[in-house]
Coordinates of N, CA and C in Angstrom, one line a residue:
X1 N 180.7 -60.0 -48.1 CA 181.8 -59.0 -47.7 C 181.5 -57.6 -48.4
X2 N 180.0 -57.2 -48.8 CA 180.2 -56.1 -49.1 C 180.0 -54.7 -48.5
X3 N 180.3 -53.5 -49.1 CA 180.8 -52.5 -48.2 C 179.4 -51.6 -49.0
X4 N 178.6 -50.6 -47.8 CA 177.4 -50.0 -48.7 C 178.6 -48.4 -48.7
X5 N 178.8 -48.3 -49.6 CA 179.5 -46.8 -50.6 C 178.6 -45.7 -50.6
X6 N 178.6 -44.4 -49.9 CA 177.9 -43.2 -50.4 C 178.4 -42.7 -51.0
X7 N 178.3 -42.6 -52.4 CA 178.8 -41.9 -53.5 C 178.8 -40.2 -52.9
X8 N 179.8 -39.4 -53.1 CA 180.2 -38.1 -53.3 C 179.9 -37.2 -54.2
X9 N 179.0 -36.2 -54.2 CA 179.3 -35.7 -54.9 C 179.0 -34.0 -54.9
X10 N 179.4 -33.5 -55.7 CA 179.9 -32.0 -55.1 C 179.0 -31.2 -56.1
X11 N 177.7 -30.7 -55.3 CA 176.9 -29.8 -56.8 C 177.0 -28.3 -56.5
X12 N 177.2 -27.9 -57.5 CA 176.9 -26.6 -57.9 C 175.7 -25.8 -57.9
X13 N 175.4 -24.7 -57.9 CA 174.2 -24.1 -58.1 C 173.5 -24.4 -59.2
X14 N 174.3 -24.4 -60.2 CA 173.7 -24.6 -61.6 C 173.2 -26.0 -62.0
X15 N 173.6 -26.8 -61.0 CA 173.3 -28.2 -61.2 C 174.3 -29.2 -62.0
X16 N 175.3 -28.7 -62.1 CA 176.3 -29.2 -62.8 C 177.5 -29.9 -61.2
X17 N 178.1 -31.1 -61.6 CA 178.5 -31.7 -60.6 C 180.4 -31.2 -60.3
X18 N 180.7 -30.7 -59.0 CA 181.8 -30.3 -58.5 C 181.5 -29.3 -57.5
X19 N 182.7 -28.1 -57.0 CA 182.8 -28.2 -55.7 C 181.4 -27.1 -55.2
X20 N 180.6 -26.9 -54.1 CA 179.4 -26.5 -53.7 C 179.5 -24.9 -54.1
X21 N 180.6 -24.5 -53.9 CA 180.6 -23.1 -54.8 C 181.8 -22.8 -55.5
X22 N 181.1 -23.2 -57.1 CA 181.9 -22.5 -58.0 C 182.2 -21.7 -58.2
X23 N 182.4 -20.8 -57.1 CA 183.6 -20.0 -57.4 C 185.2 -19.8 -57.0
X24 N 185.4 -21.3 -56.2 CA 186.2 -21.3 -55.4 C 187.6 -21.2 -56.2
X25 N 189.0 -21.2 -55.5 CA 190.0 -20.9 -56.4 C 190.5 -22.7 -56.9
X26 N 191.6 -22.6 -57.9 CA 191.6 -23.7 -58.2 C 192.3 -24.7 -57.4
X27 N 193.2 -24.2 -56.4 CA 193.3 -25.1 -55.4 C 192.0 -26.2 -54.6
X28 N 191.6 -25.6 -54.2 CA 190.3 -25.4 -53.4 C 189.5 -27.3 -54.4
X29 N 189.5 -26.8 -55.5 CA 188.7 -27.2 -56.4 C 189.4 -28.3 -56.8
X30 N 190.9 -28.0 -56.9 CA 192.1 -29.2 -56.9 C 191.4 -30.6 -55.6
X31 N 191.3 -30.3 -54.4 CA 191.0 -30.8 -53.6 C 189.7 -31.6 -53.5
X32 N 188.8 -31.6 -54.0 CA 187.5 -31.9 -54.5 C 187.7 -32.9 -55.6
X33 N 188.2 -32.7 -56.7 CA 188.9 -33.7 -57.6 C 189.3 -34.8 -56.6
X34 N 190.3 -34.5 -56.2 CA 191.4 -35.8 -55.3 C 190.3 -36.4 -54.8
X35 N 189.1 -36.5 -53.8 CA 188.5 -36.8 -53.1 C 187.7 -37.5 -54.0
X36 N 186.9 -37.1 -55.1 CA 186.9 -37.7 -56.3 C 187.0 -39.1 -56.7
X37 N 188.5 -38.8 -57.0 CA 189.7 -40.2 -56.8 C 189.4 -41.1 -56.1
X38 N 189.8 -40.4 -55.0 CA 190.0 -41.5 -53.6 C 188.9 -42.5 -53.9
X39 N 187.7 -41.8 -53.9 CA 185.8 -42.0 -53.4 C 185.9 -43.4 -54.8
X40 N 186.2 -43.0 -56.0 CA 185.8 -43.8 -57.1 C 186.8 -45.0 -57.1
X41 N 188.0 -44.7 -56.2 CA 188.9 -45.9 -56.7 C 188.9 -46.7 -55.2
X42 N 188.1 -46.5 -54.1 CA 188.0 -47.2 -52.9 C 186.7 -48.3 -53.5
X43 N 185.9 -47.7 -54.3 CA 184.2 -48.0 -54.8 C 184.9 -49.3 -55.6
X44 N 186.2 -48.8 -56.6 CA 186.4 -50.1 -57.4 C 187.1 -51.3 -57.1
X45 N 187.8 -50.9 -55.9 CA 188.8 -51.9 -55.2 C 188.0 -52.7 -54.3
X46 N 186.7 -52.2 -53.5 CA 186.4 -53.0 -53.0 C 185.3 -53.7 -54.2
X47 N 184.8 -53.6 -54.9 CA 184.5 -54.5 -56.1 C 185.1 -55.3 -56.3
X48 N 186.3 -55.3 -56.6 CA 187.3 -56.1 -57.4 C 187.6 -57.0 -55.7
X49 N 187.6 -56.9 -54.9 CA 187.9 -57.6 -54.1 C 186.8 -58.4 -53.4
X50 N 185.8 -57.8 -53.5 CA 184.1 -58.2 -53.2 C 184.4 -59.8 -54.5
X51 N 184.3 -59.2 -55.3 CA 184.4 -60.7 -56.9 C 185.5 -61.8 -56.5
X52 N 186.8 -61.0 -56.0 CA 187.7 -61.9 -55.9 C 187.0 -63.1 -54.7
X53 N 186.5 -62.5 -53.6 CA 185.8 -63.3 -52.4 C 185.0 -64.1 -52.4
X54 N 184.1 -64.1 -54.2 CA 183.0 -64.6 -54.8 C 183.3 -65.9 -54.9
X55 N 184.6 -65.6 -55.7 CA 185.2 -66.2 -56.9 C 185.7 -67.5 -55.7
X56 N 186.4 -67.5 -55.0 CA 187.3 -68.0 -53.9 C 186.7 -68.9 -52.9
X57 N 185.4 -68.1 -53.1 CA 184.3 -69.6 -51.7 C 183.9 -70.8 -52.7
X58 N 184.1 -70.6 -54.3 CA 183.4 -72.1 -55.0 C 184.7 -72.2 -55.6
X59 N 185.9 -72.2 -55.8 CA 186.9 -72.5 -56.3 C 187.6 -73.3 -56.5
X60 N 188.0 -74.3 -57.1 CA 188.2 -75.4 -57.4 C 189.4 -75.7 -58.0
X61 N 190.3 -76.9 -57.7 CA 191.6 -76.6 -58.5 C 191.4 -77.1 -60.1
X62 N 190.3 -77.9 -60.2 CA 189.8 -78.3 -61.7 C 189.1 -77.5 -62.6
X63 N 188.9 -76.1 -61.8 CA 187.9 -75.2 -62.7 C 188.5 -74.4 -63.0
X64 N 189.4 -74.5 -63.9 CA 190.4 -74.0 -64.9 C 189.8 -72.1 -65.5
X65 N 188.5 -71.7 -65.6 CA 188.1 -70.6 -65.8 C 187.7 -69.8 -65.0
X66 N 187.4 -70.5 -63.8 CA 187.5 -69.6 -62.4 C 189.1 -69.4 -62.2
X67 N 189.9 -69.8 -62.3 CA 191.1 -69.6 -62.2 C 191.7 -68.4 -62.7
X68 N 191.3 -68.6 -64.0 CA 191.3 -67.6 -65.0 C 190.9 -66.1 -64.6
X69 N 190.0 -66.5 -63.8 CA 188.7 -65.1 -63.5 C 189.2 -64.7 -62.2
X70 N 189.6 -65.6 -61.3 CA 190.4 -65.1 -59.9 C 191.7 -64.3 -60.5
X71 N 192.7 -64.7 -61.3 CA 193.6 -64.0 -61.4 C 193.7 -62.7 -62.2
X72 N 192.7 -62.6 -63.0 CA 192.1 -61.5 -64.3 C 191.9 -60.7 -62.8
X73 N 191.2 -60.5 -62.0 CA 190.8 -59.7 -60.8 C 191.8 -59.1 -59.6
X74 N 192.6 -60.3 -59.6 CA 194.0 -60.2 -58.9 C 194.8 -58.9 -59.4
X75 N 195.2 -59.3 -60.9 CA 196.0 -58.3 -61.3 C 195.2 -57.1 -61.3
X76 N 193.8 -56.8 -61.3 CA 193.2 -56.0 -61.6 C 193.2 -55.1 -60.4
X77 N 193.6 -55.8 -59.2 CA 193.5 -55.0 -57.7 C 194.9 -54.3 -57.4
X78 N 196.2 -55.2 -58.4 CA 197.4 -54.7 -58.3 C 197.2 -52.9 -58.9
X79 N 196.1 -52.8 -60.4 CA 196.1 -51.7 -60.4 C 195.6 -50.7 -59.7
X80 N 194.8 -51.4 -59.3 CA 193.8 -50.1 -58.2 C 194.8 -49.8 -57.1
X81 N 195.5 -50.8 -56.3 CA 196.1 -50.0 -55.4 C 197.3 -49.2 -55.6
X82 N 197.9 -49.3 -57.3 CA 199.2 -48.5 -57.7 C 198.4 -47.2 -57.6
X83 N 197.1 -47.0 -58.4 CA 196.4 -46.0 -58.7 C 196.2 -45.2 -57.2
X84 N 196.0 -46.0 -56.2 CA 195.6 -45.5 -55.1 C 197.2 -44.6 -54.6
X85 N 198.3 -45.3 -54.7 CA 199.1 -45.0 -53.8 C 200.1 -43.7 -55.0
X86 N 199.6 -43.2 -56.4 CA 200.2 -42.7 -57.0 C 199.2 -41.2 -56.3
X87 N 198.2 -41.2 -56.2 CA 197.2 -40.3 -56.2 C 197.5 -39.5 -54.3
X88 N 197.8 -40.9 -53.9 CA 197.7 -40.6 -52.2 C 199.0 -39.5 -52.1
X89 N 200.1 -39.8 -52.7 CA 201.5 -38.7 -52.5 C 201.4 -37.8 -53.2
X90 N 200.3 -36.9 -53.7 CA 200.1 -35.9 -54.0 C 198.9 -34.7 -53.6
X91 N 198.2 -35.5 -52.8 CA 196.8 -34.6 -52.1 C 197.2 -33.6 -51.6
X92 N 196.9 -32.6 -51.8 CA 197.3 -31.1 -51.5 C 196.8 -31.2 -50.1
X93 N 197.5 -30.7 -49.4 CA 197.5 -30.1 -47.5 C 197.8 -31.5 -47.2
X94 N 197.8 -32.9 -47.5 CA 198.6 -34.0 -46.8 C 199.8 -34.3 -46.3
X95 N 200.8 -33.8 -45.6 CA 202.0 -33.8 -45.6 C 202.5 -35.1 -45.7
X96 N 203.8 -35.4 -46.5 CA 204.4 -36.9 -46.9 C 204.4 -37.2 -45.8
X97 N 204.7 -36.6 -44.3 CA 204.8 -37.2 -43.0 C 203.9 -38.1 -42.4
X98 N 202.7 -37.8 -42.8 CA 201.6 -38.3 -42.3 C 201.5 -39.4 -41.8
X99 N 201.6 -39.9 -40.7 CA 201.7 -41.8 -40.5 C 201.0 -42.1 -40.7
X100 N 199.6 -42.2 -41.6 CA 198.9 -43.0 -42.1 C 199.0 -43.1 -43.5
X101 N 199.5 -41.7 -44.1 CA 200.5 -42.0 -45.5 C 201.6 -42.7 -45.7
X102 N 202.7 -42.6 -44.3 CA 203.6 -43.1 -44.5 C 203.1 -45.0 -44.9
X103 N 202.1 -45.1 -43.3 CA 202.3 -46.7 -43.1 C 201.9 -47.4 -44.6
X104 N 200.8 -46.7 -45.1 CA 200.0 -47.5 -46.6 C 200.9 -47.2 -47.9
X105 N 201.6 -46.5 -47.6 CA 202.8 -46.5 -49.1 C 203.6 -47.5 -48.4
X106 N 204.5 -47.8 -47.3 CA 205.2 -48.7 -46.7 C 204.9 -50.1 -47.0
X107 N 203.2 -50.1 -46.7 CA 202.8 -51.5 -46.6 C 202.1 -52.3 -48.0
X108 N 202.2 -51.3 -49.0 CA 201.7 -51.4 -50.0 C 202.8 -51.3 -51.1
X109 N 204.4 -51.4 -50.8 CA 205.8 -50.8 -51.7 C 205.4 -52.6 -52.7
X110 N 205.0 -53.6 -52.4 CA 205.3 -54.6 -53.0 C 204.6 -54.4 -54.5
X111 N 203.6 -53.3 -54.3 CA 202.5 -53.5 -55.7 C 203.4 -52.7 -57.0
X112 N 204.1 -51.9 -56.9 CA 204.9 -51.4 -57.4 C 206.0 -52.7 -58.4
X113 N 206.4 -53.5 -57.5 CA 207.2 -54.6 -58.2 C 206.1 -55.0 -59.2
X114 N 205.0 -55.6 -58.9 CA 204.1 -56.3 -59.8 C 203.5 -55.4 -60.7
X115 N 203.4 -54.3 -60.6 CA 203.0 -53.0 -61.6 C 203.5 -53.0 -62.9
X116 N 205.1 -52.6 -62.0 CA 206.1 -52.3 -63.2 C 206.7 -54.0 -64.0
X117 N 206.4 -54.7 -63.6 CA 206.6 -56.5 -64.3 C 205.8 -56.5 -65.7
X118 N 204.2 -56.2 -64.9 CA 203.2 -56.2 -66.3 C 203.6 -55.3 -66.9
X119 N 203.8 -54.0 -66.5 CA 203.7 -53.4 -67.5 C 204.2 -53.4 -68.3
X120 N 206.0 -53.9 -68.2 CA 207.2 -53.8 -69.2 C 207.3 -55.2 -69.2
X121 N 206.0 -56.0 -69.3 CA 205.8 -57.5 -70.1 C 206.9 -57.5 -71.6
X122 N 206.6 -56.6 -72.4 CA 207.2 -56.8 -73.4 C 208.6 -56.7 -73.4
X123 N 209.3 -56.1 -72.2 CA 210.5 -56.0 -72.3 C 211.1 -57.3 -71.6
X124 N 209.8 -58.0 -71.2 CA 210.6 -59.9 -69.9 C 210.8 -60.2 -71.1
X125 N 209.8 -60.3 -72.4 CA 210.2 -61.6 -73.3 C 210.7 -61.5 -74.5
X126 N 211.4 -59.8 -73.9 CA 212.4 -59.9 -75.1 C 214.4 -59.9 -74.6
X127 N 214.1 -60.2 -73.5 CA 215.3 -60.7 -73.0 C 215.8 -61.8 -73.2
X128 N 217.1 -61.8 -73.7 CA 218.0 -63.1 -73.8 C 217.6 -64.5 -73.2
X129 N 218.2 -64.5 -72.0 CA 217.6 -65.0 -70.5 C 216.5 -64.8 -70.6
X130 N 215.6 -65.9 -70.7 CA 214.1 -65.8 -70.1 C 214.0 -66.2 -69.0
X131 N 213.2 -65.9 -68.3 CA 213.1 -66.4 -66.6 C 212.3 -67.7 -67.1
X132 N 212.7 -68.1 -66.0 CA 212.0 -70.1 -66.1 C 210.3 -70.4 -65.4
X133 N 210.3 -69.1 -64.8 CA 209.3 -68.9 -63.9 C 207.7 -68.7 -65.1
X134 N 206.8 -68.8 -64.8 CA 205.3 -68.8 -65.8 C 205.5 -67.1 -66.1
X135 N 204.9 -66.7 -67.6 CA 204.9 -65.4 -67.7 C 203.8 -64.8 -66.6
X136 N 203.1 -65.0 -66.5 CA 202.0 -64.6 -65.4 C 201.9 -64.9 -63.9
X137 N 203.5 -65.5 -63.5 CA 203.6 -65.8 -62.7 C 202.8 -66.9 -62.0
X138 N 202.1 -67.2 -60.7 CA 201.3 -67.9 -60.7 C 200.0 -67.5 -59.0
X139 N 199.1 -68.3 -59.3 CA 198.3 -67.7 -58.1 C 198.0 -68.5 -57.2
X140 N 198.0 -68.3 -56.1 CA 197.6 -69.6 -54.6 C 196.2 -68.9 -54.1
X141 N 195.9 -69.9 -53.5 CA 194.8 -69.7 -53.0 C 194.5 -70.8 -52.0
X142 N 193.3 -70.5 -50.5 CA 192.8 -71.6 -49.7 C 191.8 -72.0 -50.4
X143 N 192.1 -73.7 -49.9 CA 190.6 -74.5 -50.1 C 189.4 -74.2 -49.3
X144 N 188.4 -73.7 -50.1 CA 187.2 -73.6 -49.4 C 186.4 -74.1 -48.9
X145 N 187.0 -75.9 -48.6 CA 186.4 -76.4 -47.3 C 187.2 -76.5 -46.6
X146 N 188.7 -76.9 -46.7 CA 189.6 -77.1 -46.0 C 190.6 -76.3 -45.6
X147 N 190.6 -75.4 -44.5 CA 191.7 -74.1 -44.0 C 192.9 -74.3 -44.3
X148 N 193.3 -76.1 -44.1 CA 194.4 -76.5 -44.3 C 195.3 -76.4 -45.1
X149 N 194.7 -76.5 -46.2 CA 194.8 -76.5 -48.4 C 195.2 -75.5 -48.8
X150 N 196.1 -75.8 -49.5 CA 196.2 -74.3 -50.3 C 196.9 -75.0 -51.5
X151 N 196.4 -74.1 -52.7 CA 196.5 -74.3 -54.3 C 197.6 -73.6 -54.6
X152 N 198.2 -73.9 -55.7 CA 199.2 -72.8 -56.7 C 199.0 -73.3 -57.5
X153 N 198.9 -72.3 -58.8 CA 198.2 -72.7 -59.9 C 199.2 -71.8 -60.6
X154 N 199.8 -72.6 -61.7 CA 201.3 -71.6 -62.3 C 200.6 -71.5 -63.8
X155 N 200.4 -70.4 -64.3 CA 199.8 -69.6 -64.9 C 200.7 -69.5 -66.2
X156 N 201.1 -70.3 -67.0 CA 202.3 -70.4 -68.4 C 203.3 -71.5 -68.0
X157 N 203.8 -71.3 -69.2 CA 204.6 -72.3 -69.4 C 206.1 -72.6 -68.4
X158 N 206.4 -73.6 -67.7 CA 207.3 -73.5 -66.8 C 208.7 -74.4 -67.9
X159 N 210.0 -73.4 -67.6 CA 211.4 -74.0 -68.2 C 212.6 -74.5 -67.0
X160 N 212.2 -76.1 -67.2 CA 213.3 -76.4 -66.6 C 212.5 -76.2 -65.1
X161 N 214.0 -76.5 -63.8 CA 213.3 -76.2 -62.4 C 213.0 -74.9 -61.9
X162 N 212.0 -74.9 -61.1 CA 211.4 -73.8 -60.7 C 211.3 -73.8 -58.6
X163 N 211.7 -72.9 -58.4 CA 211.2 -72.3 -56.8 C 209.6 -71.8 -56.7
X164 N 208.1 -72.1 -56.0 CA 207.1 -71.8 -56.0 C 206.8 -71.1 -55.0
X165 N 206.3 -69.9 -55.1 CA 206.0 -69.1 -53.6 C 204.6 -69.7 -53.9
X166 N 204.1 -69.4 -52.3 CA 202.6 -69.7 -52.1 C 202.1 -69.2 -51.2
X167 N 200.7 -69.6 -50.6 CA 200.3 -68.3 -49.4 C 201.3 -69.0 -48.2
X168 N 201.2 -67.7 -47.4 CA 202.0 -68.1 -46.3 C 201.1 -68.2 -45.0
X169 N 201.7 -69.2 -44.1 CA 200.8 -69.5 -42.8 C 202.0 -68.9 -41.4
X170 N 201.1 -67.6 -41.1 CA 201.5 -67.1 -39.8 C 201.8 -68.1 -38.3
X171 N 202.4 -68.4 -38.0 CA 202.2 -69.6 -37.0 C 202.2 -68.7 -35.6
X172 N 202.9 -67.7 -35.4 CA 202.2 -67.0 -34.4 C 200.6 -66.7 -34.3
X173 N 200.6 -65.7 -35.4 CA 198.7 -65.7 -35.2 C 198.0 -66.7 -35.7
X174 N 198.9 -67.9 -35.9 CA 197.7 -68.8 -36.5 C 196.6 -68.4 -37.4
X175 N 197.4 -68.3 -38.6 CA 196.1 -67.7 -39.3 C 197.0 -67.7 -41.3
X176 N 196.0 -67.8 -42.1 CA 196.9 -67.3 -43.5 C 197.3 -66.0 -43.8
X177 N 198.3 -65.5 -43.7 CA 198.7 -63.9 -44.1 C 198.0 -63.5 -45.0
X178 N 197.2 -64.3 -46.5 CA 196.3 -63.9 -47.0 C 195.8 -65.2 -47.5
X179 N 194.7 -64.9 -47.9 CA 193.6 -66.5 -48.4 C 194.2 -65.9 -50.0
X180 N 194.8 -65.4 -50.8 CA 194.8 -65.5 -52.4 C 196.1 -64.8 -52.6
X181 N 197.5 -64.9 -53.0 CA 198.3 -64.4 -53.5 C 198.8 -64.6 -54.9
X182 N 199.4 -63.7 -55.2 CA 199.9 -63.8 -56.8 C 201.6 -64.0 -56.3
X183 N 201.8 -64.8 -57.1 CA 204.3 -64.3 -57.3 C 204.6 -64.3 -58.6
X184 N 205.5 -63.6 -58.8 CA 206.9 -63.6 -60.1 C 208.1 -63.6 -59.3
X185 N 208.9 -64.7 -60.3 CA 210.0 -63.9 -60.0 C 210.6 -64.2 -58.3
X186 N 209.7 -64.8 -57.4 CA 210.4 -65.2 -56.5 C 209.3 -64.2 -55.5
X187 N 209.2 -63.0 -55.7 CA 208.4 -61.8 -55.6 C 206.8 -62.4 -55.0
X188 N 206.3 -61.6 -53.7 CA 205.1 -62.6 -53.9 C 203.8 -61.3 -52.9
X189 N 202.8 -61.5 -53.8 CA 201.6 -60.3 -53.4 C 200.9 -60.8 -52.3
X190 N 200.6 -60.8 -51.2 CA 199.9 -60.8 -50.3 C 198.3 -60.1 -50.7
X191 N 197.1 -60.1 -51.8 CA 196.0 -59.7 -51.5 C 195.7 -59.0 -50.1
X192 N 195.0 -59.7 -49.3 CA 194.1 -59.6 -48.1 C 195.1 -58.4 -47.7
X193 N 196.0 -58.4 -47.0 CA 196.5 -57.1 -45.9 C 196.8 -56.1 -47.0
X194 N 197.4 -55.9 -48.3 CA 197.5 -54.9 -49.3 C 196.2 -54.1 -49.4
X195 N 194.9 -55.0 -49.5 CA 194.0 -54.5 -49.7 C 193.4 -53.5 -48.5
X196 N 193.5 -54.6 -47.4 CA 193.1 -53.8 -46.0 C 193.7 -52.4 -45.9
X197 N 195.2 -52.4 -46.2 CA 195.8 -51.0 -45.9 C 195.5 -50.1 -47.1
X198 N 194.8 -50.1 -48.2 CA 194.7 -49.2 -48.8 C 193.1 -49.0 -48.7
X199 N 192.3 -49.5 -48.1 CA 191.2 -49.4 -47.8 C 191.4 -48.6 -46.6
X200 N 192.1 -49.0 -45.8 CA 192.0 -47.7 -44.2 C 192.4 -46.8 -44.6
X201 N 193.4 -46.5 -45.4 CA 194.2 -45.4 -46.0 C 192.8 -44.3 -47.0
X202 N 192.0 -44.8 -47.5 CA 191.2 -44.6 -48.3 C 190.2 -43.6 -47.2
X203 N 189.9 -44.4 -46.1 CA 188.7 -44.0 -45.3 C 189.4 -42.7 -44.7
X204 N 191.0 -43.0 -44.1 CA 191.3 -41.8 -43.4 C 191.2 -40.5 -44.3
X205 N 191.7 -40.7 -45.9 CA 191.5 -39.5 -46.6 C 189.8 -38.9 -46.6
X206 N 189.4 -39.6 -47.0 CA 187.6 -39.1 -47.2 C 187.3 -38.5 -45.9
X207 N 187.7 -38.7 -44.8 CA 187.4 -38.4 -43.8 C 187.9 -37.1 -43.4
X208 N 189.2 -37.2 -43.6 CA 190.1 -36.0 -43.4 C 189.9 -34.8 -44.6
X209 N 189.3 -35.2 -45.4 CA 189.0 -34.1 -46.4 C 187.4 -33.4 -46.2
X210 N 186.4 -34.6 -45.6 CA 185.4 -33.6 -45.6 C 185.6 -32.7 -43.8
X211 N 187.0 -33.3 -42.9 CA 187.0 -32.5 -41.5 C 187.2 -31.0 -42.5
X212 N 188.2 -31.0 -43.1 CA 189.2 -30.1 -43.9 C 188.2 -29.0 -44.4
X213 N 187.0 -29.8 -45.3 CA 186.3 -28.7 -45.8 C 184.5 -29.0 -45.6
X214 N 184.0 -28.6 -44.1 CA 183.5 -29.3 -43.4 C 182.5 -27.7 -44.1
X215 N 181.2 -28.1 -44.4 CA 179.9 -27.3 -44.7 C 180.3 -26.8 -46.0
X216 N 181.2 -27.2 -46.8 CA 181.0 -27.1 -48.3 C 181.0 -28.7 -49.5
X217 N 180.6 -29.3 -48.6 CA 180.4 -30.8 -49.4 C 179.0 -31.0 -49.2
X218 N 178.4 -31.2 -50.3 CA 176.9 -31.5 -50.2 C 177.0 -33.1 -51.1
X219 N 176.8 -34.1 -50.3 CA 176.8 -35.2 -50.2 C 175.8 -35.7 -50.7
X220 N 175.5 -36.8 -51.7 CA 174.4 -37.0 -52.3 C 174.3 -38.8 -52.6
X221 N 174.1 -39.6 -52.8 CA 173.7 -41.1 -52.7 C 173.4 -41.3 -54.3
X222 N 174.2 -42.1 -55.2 CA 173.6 -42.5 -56.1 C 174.5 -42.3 -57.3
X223 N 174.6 -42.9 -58.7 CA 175.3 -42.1 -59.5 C 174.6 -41.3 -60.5
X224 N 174.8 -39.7 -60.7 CA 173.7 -39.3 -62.0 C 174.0 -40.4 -63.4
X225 N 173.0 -40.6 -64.2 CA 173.0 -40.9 -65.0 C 172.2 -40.0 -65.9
X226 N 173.0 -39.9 -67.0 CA 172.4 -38.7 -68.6 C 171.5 -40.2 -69.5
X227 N 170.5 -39.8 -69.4 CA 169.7 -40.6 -71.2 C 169.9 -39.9 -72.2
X228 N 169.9 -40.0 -73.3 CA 169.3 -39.7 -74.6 C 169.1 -40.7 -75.1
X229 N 167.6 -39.7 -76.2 CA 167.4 -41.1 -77.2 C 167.2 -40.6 -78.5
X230 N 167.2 -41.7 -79.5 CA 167.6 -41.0 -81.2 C 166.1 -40.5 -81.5
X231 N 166.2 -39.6 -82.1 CA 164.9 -39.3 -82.7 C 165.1 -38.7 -84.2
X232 N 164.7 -39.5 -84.9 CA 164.7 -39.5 -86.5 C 163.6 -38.8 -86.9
X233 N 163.6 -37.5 -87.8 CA 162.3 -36.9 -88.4 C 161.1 -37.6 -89.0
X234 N 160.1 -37.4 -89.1 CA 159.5 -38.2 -89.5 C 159.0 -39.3 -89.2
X235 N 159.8 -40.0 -88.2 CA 160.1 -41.5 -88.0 C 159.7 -41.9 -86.2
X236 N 158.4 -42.4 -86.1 CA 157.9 -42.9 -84.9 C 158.9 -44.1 -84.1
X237 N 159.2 -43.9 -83.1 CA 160.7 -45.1 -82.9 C 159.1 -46.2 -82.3
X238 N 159.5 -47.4 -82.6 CA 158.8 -48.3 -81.6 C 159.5 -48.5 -79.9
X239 N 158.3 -48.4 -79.5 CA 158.6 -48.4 -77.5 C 158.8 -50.0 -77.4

């Protein structure tokens, strides 16, 4: 499921990396940043969701560290797409109206709940009332031989009875609404289509940014990488 990425990037005369002429105003150069963004956090989302796909075709409900490793990646996509949709309501010349802004902040409002949960972890367990539910809530996923299957794997300690969300099965399209979800709380993340909308959302911006500023983006393949190496006086380093 991987996606081949042309890295962006904006050179200067001087050889230094940003917008094709530094001299532009800081607006201008505002814009080139964002794009930036977008380019580096579509590169990491589909990573993290490339690993998640890895992780998910040998997955097992006995292999307790893959579990581990699917969910570690899970929550890690919850960031990317908060990241994506804090960055998207701010791109200069985007208007909030945009229906392709609107639909991916719309279809993406759930990552927000699971955002703000982790983050103010410390304030769940320091409440009176603890919720009965796993601190890390818990993760489902399909059997990867059987379409039929699906796992929930409750992730902490459970108090007392508990309600379990799990993936859900579309019976009109016949199909899983997503092959891997996370819940708290009753609350439940759909992976697969979260991801897809902030991935289209991703493409329309890169696209609409270089219509926007079409013959001043000089496009380039690859990431620069800087070496240095120590060099002590006197002192021959072995190769």
């Amino acid at each position: 499921m991987s996606d081949s990425i042309e890295y962006a990037f904006f050179m200067r005369s001087n050889g230094f990396f940003g917008a094709k002429n530094a001299d532009q105003p800081a607006k201008q150069i505002r814009l080139f940043k964002f794009l930036d963004c977008i380019h580096y956090s579509l590169a990491i989302l589909n990573t993290q969701y490339n690993d998640l796909s890895s992780i998910l075709a040998k997955l097992t409900p006995s292999d307790s560290d893959q579990i581990i490793r699917a969910l570690a990646v899970s929550w890690s996509i919850v960031e990317s797409i908060h990241r994506v949709r804090e960055v998207a309501q701010n791109i200069p010349g985007l208007s909030s109206q945009a229906p392709q802004l609107k639909s991916f902040i719309n279809d993406t409002s759930i990552v927000e709940d699971f955002r703000d949960y982790i983050q103010h972890l410390r304030n769940e367990l320091a409440k009176i009332d603890l919720d009965s539910f796993p601190v890390w809530g818990s993760f489902s996923w399909i059997d990867k031989d059987n379409q039929e299957i699906c796992y929930t794997a409750l992730t902490g300690t459970v108090i007392g009875k508990i309600s379990v969300n799990s993936c859900v099965y579309d019976l009109h399209e016949r199909k899983w609404v997503s092959k891997a979800v996370l819940a708290i709380k009753g609350r439940v993340f759909n992976i697969d289509p979260c991801y897809e909308s902030a991935k289209q959302f991703c493409g329309f911006v890169l696209d609409w940014i270089r219509k926007v500023k079409t013959g001043q983006i000089n496009e380039k393949k690859g990431i620069p990488v800087i070496s240095a190496q120590l060099v002590f006086p006197n002192t021959k380093l072995d190769k």
